[in-house]
PDB file of C-alpha atoms and ligand atoms in Angstrom:
ATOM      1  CA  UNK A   1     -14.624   9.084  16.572  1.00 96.00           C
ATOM      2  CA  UNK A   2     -13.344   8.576  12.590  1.00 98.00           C
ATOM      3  CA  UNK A   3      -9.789   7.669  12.473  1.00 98.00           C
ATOM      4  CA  UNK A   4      -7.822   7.445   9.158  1.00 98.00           C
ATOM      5  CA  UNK A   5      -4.862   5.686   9.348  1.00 98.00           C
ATOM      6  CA  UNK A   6      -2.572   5.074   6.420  1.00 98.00           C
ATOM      7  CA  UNK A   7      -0.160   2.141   6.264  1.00 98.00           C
ATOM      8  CA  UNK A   8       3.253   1.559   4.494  1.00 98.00           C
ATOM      9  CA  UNK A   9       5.396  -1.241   3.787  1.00 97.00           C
ATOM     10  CA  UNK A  10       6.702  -1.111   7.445  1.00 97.00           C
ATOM     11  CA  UNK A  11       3.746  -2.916   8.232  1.00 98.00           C
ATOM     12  CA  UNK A  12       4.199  -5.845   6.336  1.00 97.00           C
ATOM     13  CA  UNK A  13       8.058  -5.866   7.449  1.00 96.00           C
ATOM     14  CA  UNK A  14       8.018  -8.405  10.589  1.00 97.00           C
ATOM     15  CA  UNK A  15       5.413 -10.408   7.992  1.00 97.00           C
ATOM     16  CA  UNK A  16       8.791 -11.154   5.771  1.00 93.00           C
ATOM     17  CA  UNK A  17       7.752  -8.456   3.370  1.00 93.00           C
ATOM     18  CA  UNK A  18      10.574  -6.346   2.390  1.00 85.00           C
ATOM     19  CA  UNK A  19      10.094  -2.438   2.453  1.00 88.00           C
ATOM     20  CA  UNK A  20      11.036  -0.143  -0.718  1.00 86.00           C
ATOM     21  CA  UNK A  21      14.086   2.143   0.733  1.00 83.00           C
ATOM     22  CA  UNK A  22      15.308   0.632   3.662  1.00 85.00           C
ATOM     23  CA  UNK A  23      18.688  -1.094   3.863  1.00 84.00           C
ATOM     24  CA  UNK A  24      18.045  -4.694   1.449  1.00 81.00           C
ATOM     25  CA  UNK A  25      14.638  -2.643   0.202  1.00 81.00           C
ATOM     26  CA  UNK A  26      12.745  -3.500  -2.689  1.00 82.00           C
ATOM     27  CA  UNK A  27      14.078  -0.034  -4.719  1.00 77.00           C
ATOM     28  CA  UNK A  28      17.342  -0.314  -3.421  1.00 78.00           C
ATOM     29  CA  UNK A  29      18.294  -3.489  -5.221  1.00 82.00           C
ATOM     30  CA  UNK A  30      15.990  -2.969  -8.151  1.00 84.00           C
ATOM     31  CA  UNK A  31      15.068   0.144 -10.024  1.00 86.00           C
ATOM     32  CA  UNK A  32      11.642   0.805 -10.144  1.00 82.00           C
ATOM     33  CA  UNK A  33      11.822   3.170 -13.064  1.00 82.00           C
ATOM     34  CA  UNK A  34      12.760  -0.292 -14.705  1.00 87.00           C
ATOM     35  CA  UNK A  35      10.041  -2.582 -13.031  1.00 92.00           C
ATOM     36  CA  UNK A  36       6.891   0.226 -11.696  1.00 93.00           C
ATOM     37  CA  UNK A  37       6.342   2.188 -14.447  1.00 94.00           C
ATOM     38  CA  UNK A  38       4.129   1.789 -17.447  1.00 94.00           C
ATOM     39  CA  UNK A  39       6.681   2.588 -19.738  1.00 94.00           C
ATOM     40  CA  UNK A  40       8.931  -0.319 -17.992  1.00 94.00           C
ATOM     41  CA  UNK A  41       5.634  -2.676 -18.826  1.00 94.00           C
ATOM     42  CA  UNK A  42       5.644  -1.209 -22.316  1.00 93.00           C
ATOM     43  CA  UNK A  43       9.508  -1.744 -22.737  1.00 93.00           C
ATOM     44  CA  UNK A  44      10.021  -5.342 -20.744  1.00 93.00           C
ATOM     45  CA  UNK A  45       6.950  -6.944 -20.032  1.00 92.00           C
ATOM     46  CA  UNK A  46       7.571 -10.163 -19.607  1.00 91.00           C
ATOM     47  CA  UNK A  47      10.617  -8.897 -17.096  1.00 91.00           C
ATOM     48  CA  UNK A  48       8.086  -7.386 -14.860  1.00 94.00           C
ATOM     49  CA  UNK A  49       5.775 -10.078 -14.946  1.00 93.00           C
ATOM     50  CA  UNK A  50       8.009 -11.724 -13.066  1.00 91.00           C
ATOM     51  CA  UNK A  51       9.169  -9.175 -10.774  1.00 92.00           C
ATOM     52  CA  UNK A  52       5.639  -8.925  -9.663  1.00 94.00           C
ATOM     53  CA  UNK A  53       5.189 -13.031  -9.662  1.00 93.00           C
ATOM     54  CA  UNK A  54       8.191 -13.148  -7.762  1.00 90.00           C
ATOM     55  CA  UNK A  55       6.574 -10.489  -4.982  1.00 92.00           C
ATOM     56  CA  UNK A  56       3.038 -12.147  -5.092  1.00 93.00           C
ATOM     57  CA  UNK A  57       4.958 -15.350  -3.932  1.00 92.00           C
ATOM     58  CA  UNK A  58       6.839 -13.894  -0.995  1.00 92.00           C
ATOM     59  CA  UNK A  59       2.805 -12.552  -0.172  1.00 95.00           C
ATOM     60  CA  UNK A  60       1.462 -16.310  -0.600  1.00 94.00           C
ATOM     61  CA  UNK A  61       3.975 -16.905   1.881  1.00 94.00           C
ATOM     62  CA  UNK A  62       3.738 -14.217   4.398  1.00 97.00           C
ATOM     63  CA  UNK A  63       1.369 -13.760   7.322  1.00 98.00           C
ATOM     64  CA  UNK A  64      -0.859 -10.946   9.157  1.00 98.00           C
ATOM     65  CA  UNK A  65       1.342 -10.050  12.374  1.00 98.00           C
ATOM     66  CA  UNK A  66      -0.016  -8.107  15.194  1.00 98.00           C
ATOM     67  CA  UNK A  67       0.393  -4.519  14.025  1.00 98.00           C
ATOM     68  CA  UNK A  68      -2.368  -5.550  11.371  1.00 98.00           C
ATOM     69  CA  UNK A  69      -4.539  -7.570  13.906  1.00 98.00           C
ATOM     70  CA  UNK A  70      -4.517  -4.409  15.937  1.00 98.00           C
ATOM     71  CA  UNK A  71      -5.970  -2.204  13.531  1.00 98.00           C
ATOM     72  CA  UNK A  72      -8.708  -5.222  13.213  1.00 98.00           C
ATOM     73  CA  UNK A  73      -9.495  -4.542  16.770  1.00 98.00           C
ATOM     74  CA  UNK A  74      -9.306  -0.557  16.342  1.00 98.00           C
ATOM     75  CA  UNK A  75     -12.177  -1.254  13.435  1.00 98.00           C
ATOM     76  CA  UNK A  76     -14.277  -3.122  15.401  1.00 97.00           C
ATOM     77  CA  UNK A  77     -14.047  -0.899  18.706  1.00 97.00           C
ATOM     78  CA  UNK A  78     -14.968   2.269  16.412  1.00 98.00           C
ATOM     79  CA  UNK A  79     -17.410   0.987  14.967  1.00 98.00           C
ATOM     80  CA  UNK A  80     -18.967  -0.710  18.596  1.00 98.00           C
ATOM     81  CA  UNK A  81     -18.719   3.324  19.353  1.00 97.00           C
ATOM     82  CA  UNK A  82     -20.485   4.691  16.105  1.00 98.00           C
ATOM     83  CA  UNK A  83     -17.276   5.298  14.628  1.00 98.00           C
ATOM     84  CA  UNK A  84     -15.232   4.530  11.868  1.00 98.00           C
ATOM     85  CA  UNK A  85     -11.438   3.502  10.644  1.00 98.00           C
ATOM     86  CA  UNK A  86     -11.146   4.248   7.481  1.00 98.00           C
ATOM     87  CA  UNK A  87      -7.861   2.183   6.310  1.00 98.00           C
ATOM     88  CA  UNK A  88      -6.042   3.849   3.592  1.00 98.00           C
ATOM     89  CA  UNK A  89      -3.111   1.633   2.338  1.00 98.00           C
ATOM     90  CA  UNK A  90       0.324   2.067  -0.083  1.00 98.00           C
ATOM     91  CA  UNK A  91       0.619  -1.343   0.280  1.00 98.00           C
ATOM     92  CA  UNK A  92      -0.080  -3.764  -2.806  1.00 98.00           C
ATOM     93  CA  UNK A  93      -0.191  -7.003   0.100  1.00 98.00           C
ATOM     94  CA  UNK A  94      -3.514  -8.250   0.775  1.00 97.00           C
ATOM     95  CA  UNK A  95      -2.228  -8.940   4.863  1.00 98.00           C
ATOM     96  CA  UNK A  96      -4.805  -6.205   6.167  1.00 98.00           C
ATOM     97  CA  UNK A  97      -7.813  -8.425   4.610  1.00 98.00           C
ATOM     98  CA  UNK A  98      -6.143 -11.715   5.989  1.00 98.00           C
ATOM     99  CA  UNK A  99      -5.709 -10.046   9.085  1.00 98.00           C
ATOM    100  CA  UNK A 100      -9.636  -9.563   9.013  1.00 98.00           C
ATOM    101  CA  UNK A 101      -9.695  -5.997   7.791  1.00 98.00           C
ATOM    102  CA  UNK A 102     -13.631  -5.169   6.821  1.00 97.00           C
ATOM    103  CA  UNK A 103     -12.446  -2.133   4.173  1.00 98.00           C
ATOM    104  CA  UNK A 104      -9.098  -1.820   3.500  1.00 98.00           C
ATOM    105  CA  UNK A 105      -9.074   1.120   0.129  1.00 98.00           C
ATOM    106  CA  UNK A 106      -5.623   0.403  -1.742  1.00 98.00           C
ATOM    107  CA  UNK A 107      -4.670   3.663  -3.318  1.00 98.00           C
ATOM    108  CA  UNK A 108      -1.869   2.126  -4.674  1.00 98.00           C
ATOM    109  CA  UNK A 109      -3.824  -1.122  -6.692  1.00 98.00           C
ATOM    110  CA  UNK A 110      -3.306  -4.767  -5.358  1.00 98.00           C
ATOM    111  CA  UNK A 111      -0.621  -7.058  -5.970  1.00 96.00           C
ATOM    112  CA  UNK A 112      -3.006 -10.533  -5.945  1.00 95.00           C
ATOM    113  CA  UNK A 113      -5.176  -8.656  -8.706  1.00 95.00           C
ATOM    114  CA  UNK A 114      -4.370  -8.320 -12.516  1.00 95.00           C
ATOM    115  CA  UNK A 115      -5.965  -6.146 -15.059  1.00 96.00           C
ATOM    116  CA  UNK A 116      -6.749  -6.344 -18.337  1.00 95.00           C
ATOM    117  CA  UNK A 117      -5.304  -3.302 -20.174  1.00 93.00           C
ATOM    118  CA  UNK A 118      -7.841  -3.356 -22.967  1.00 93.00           C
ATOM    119  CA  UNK A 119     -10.969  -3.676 -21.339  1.00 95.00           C
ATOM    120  CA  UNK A 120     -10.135  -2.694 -18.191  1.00 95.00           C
ATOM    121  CA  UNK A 121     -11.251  -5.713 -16.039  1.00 94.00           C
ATOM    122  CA  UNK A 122      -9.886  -6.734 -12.787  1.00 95.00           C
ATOM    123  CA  UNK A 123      -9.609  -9.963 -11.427  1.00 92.00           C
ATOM    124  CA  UNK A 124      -8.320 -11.585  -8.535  1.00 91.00           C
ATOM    125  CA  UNK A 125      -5.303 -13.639  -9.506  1.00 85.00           C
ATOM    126  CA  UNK A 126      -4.553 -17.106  -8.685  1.00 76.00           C
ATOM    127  CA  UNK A 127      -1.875 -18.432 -11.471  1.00 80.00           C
ATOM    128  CA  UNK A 128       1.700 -16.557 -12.081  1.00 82.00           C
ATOM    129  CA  UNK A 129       0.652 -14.061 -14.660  1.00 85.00           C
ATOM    130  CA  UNK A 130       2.702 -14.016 -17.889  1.00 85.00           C
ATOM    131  CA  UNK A 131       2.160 -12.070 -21.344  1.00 85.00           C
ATOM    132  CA  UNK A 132       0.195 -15.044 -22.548  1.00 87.00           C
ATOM    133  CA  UNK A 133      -2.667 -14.993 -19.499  1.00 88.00           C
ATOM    134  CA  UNK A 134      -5.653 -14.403 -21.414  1.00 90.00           C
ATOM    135  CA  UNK A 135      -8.283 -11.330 -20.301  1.00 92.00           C
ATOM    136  CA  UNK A 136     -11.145 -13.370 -18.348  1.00 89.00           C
ATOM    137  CA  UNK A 137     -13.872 -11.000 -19.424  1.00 92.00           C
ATOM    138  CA  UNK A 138     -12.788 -10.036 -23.206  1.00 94.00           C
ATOM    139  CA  UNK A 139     -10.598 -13.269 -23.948  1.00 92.00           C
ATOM    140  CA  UNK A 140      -7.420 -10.736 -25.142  1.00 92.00           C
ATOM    141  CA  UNK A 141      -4.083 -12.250 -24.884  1.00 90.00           C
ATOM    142  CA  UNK A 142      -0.649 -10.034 -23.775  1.00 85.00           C
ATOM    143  CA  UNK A 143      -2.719  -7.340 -22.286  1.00 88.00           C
ATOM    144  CA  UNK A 144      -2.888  -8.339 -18.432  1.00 93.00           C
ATOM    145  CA  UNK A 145      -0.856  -6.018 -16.831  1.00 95.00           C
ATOM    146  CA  UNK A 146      -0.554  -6.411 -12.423  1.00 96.00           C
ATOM    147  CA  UNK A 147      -3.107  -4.387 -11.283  1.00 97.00           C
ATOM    148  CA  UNK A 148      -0.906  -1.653  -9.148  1.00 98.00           C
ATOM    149  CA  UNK A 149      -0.271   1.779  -9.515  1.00 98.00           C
ATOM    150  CA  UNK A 150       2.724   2.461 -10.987  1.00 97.00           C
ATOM    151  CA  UNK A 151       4.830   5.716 -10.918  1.00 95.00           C
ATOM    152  CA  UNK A 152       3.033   8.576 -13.059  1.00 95.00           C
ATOM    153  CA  UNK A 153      -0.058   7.086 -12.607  1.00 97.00           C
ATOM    154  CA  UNK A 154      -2.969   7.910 -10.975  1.00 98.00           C
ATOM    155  CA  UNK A 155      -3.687   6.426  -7.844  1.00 98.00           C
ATOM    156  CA  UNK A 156      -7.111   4.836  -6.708  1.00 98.00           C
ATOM    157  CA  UNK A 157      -9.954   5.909  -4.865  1.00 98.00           C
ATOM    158  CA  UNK A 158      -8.219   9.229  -4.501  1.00 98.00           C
ATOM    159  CA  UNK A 159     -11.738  11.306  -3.979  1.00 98.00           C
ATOM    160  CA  UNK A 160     -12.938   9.063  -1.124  1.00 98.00           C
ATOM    161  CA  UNK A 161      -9.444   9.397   0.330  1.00 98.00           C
ATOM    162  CA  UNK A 162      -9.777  13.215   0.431  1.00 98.00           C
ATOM    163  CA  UNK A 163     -13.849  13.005   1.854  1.00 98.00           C
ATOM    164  CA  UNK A 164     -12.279  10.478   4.843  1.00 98.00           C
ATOM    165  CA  UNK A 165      -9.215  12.617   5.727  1.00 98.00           C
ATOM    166  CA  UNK A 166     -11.361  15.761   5.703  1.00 97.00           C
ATOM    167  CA  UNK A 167     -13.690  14.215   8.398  1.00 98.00           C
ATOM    168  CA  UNK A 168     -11.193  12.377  10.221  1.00 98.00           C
ATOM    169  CA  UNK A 169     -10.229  13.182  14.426  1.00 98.00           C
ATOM    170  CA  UNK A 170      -7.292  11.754  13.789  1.00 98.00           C
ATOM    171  CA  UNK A 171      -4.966  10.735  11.266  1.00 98.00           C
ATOM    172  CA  UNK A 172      -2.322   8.338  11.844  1.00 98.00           C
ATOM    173  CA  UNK A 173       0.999   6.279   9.520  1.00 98.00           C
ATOM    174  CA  UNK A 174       2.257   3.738  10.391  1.00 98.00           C
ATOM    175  CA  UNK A 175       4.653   1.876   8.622  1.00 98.00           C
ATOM    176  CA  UNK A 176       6.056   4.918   5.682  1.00 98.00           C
ATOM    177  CA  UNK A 177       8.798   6.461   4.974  1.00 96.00           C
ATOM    178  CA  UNK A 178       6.748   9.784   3.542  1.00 96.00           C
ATOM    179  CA  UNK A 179       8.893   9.753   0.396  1.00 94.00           C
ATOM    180  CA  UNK A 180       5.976   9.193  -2.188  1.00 95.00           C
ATOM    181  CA  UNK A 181       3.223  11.342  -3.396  1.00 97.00           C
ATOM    182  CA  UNK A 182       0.248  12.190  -2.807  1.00 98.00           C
ATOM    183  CA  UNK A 183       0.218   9.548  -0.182  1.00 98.00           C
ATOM    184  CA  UNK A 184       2.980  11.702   1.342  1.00 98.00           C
ATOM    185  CA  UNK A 185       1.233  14.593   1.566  1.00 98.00           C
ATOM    186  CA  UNK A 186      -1.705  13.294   3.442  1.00 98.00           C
ATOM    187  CA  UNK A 187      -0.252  14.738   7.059  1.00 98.00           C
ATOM    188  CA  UNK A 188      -0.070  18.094   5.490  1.00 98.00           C
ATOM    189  CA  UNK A 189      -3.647  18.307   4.635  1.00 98.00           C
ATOM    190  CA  UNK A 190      -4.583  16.963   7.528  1.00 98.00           C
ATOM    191  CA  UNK A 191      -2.817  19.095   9.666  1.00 97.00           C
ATOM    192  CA  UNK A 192      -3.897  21.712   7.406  1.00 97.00           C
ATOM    193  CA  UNK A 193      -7.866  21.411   8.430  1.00 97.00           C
ATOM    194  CA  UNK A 194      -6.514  21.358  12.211  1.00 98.00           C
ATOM    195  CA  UNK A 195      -6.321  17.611  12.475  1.00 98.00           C
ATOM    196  CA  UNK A 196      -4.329  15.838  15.329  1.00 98.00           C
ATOM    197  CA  UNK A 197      -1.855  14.012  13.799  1.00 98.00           C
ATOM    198  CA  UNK A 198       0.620  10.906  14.794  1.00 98.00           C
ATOM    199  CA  UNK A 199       3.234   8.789  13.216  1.00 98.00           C
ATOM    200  CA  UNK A 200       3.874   5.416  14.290  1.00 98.00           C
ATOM    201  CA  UNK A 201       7.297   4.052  12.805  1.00 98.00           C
ATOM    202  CA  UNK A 202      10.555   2.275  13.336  1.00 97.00           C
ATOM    203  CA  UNK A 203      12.449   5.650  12.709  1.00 96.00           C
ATOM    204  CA  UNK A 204      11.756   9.487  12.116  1.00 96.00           C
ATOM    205  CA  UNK A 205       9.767   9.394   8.055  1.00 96.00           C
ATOM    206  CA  UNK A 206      10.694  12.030   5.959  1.00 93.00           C
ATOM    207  CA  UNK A 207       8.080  14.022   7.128  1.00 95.00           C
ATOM    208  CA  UNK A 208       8.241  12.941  10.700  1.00 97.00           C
ATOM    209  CA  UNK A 209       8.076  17.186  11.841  1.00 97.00           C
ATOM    210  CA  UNK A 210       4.562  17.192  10.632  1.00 97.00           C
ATOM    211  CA  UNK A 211       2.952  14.842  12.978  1.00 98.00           C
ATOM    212  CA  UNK A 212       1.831  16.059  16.419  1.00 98.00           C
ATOM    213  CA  UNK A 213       3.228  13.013  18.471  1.00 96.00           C
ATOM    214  CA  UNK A 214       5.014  10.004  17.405  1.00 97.00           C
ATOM    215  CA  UNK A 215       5.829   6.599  18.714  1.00 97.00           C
ATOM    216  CA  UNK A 216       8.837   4.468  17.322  1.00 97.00           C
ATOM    217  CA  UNK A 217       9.812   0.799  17.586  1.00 98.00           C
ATOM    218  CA  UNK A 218       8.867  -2.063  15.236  1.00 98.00           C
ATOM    219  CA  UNK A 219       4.755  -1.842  14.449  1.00 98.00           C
ATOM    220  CA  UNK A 220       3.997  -5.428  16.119  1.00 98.00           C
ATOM    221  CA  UNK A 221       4.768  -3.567  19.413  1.00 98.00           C
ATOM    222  CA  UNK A 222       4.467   0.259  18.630  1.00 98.00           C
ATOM    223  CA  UNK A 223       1.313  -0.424  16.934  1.00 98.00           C
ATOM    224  CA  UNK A 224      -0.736  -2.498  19.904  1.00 97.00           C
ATOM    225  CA  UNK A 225       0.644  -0.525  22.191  1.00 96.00           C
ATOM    226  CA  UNK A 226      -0.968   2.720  20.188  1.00 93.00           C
ATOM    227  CA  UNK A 227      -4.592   0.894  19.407  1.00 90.00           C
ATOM    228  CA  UNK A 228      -4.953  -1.089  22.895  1.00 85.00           C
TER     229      UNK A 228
HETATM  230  C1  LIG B   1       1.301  10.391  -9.152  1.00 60.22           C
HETATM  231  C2  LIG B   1       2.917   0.209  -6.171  1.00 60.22           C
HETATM  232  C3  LIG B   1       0.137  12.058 -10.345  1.00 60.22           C
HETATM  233  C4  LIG B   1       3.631  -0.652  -7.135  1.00 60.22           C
HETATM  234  C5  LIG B   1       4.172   2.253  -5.683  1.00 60.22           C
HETATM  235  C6  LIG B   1       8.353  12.057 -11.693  1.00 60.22           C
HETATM  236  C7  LIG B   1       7.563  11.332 -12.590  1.00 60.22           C
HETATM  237  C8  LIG B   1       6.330  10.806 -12.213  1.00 60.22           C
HETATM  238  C9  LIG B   1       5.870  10.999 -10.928  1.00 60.22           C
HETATM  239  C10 LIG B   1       6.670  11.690 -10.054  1.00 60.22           C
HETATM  240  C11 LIG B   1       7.884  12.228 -10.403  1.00 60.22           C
HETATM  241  N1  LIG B   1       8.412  12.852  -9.312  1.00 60.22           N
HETATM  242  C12 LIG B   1       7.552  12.703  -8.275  1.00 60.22           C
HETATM  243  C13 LIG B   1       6.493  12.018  -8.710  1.00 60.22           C
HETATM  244  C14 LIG B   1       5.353  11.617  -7.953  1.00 60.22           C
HETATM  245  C15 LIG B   1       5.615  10.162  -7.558  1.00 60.22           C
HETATM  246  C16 LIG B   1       6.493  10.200  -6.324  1.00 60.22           C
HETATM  247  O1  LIG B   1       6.025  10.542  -5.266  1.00 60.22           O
HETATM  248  N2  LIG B   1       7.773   9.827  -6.492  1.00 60.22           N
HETATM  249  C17 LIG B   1       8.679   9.854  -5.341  1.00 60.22           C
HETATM  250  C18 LIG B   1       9.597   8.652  -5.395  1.00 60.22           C
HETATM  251  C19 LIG B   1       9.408  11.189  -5.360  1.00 60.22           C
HETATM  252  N3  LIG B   1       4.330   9.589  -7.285  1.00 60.22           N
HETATM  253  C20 LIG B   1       3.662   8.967  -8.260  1.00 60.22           C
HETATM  254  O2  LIG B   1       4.088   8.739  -9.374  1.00 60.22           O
HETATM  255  C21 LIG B   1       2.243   8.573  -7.877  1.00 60.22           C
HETATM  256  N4  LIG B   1       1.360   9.080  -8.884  1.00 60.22           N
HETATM  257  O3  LIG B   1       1.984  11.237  -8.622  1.00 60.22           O
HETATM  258  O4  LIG B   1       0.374  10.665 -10.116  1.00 60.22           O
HETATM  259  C22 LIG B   1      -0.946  12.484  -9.422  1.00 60.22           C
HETATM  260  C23 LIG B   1      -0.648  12.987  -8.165  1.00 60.22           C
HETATM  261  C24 LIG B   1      -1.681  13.416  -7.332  1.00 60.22           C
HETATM  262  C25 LIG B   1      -2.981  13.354  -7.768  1.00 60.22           C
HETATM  263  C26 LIG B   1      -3.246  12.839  -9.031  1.00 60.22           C
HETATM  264  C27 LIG B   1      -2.246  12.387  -9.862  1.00 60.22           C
HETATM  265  C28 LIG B   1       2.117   7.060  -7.824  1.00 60.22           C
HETATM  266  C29 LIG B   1       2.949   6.537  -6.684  1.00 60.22           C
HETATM  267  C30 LIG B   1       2.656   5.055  -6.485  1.00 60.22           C
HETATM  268  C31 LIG B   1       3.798   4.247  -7.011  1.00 60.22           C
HETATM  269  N5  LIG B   1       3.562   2.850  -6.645  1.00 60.22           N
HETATM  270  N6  LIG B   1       3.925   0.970  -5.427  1.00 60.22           N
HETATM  271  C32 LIG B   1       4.526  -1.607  -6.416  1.00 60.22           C
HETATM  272  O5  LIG B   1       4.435  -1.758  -5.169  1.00 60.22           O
HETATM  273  O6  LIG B   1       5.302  -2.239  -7.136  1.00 60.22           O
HETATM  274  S1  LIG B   1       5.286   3.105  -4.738  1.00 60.22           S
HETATM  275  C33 LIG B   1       5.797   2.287  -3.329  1.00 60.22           C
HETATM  276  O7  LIG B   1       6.170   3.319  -2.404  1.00 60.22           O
HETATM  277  C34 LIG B   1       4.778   1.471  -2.599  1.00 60.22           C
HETATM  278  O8  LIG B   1       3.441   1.737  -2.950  1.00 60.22           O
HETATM  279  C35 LIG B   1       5.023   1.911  -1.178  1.00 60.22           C
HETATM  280  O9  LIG B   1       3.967   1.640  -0.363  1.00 60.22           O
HETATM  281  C36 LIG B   1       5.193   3.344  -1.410  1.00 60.22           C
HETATM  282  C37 LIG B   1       5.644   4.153  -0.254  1.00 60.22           C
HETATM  283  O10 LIG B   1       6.722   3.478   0.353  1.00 60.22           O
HETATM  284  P1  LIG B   1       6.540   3.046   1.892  1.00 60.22           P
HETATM  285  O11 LIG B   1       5.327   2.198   1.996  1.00 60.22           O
HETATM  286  O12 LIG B   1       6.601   4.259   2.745  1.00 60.22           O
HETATM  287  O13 LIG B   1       7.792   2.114   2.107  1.00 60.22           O
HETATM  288  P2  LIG B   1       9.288   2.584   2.364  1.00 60.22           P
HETATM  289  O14 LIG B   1      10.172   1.396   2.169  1.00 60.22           O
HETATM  290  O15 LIG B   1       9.567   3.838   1.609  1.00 60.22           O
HETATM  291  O16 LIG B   1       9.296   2.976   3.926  1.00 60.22           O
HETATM  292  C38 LIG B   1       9.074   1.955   4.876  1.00 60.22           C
HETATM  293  C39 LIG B   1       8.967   2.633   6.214  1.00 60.22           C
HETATM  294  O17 LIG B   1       8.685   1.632   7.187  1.00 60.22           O
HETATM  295  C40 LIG B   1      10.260   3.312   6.645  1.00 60.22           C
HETATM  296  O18 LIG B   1       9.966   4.598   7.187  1.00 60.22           O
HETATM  297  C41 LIG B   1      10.804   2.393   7.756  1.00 60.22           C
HETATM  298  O19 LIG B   1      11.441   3.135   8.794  1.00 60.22           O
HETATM  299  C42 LIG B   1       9.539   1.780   8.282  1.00 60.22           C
HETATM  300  N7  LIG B   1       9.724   0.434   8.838  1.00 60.22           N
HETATM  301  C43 LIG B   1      10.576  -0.539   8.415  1.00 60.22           C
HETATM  302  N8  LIG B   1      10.425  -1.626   9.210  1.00 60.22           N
HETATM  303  C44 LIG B   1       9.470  -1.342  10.127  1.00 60.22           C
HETATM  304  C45 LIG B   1       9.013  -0.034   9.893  1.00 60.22           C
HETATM  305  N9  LIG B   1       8.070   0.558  10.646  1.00 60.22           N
HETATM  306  C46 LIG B   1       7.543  -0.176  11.654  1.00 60.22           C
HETATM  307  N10 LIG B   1       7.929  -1.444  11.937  1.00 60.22           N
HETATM  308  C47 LIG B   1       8.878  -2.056  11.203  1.00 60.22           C
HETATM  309  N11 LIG B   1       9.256  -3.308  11.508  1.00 60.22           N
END
């Protein structure tokens, strides 16, 4: 059985990580057309260096919780069956891997990464990052940018996204709100090619009357509860 499931920042939530829209979100206290978006980089880049410092510390300090350890387990009992998980995720956190996640594919880049905007390299990340952070592979000061997508960009690994959801049994989100594209569109397409589909949230998403079934409560107890 292939499953594709495809995480939001309600995931990360009971880890301490703040999501974008609820109430105290990310976007609701700042803007991201001022802090995710290249022309925000362009205009203030040392402001959203540290925007993105500031978030890569609240990761340093946050931990897996049970809604990602059960999607551990779900990847090792599908693959025990000849199956597969494939784990698409908005999320910029690297808690799936801690968790123990085999492939997680981040369509939406990786907060712990940076990337050099002249040559293109990415790197994990260990220090804050700041304008004067050299380029480890071409040596080019002012160009390391955080290596996310931001809004108008493209977002990864879009074509193995599509192959995956086309041969999926069953798609599941957890953890989104369904308010940002073309992650948001995902149920569509799969419901599209006659794919069962289920949401897995603390509330109704935006496009909660797509999915098939649904199960609400907070993901450290919806989510076992749907995998176990
Ligand atoms: C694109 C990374 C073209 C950086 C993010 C005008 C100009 C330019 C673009 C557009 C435009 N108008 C529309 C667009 C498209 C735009 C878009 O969709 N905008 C929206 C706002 C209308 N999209 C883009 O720009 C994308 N690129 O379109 O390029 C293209 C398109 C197709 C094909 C080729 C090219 C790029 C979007 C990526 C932007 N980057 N983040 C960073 O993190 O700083 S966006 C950000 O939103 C995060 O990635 C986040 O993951 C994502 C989605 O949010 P959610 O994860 O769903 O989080 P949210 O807070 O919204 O919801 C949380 C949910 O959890 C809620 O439902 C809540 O109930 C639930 N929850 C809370 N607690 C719990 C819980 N559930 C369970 N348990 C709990 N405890």
């Amino acid at each position: 059985m292939n499953v594709f499931v495809l995480t939001g920042a309600g995931i990360s939530a009971e880890s301490g990580l703040g999501t974008f829209r609820d109430p105290g979100g990310l976007w609701r206290r700042f803007d991201p057309m001022r802090l995710a978006t290249p022309e925000a980089f362009a205009r203030e880049p040392e402001e959203v260096h540290a925007f993105y410092n500031l978030r890569r510390h609240g990761v340093r300090q946050a931990e897996p919780n049970a809604a990602h350890a059960a999607l551990v387990r779900l990847e090792s009992g599908l693959a025990a069956r000849g199956g597969r998980l494939f784990l698409c995720t908005q999320n910029v956190d690297d808690l799936h891997e801690r968790a123990g996640a085999r492939a997680v594919t981040h369509m939406h880049g990786e907060l712990m990464r940076a990337r050099c905007t002249a040559c293109g390299e990415s790197r994990p990340w260990a220090e804050e990052l700041g304008l004067g952070t050299a380029c480890p592979a071409c040596g080019r000061r002012g160009g390391m940018r955080p290596d996310v997508v931001w809004f108008g960009e493209m977002p990864f690994h879009l074509e193995a996204i599509a192959e995956a959801l086309d041969a999926a049994d069953l798609f599941v989100a957890i953890g989104t709100s369904g308010a940002v594209y073309p992650a948001a569109g995902f149920v569509a397409r799969a419901r599209g090619a006659g794919i069962p589909t289920r949401e897995v949230n603390l509330a109704p998403s935006d496009t909660a009357g797509l999915f098939d079934d649904a199960r609400y409560g907070p993901a450290t107890r919806a989510v076992p509860e749907a995998v176990d």
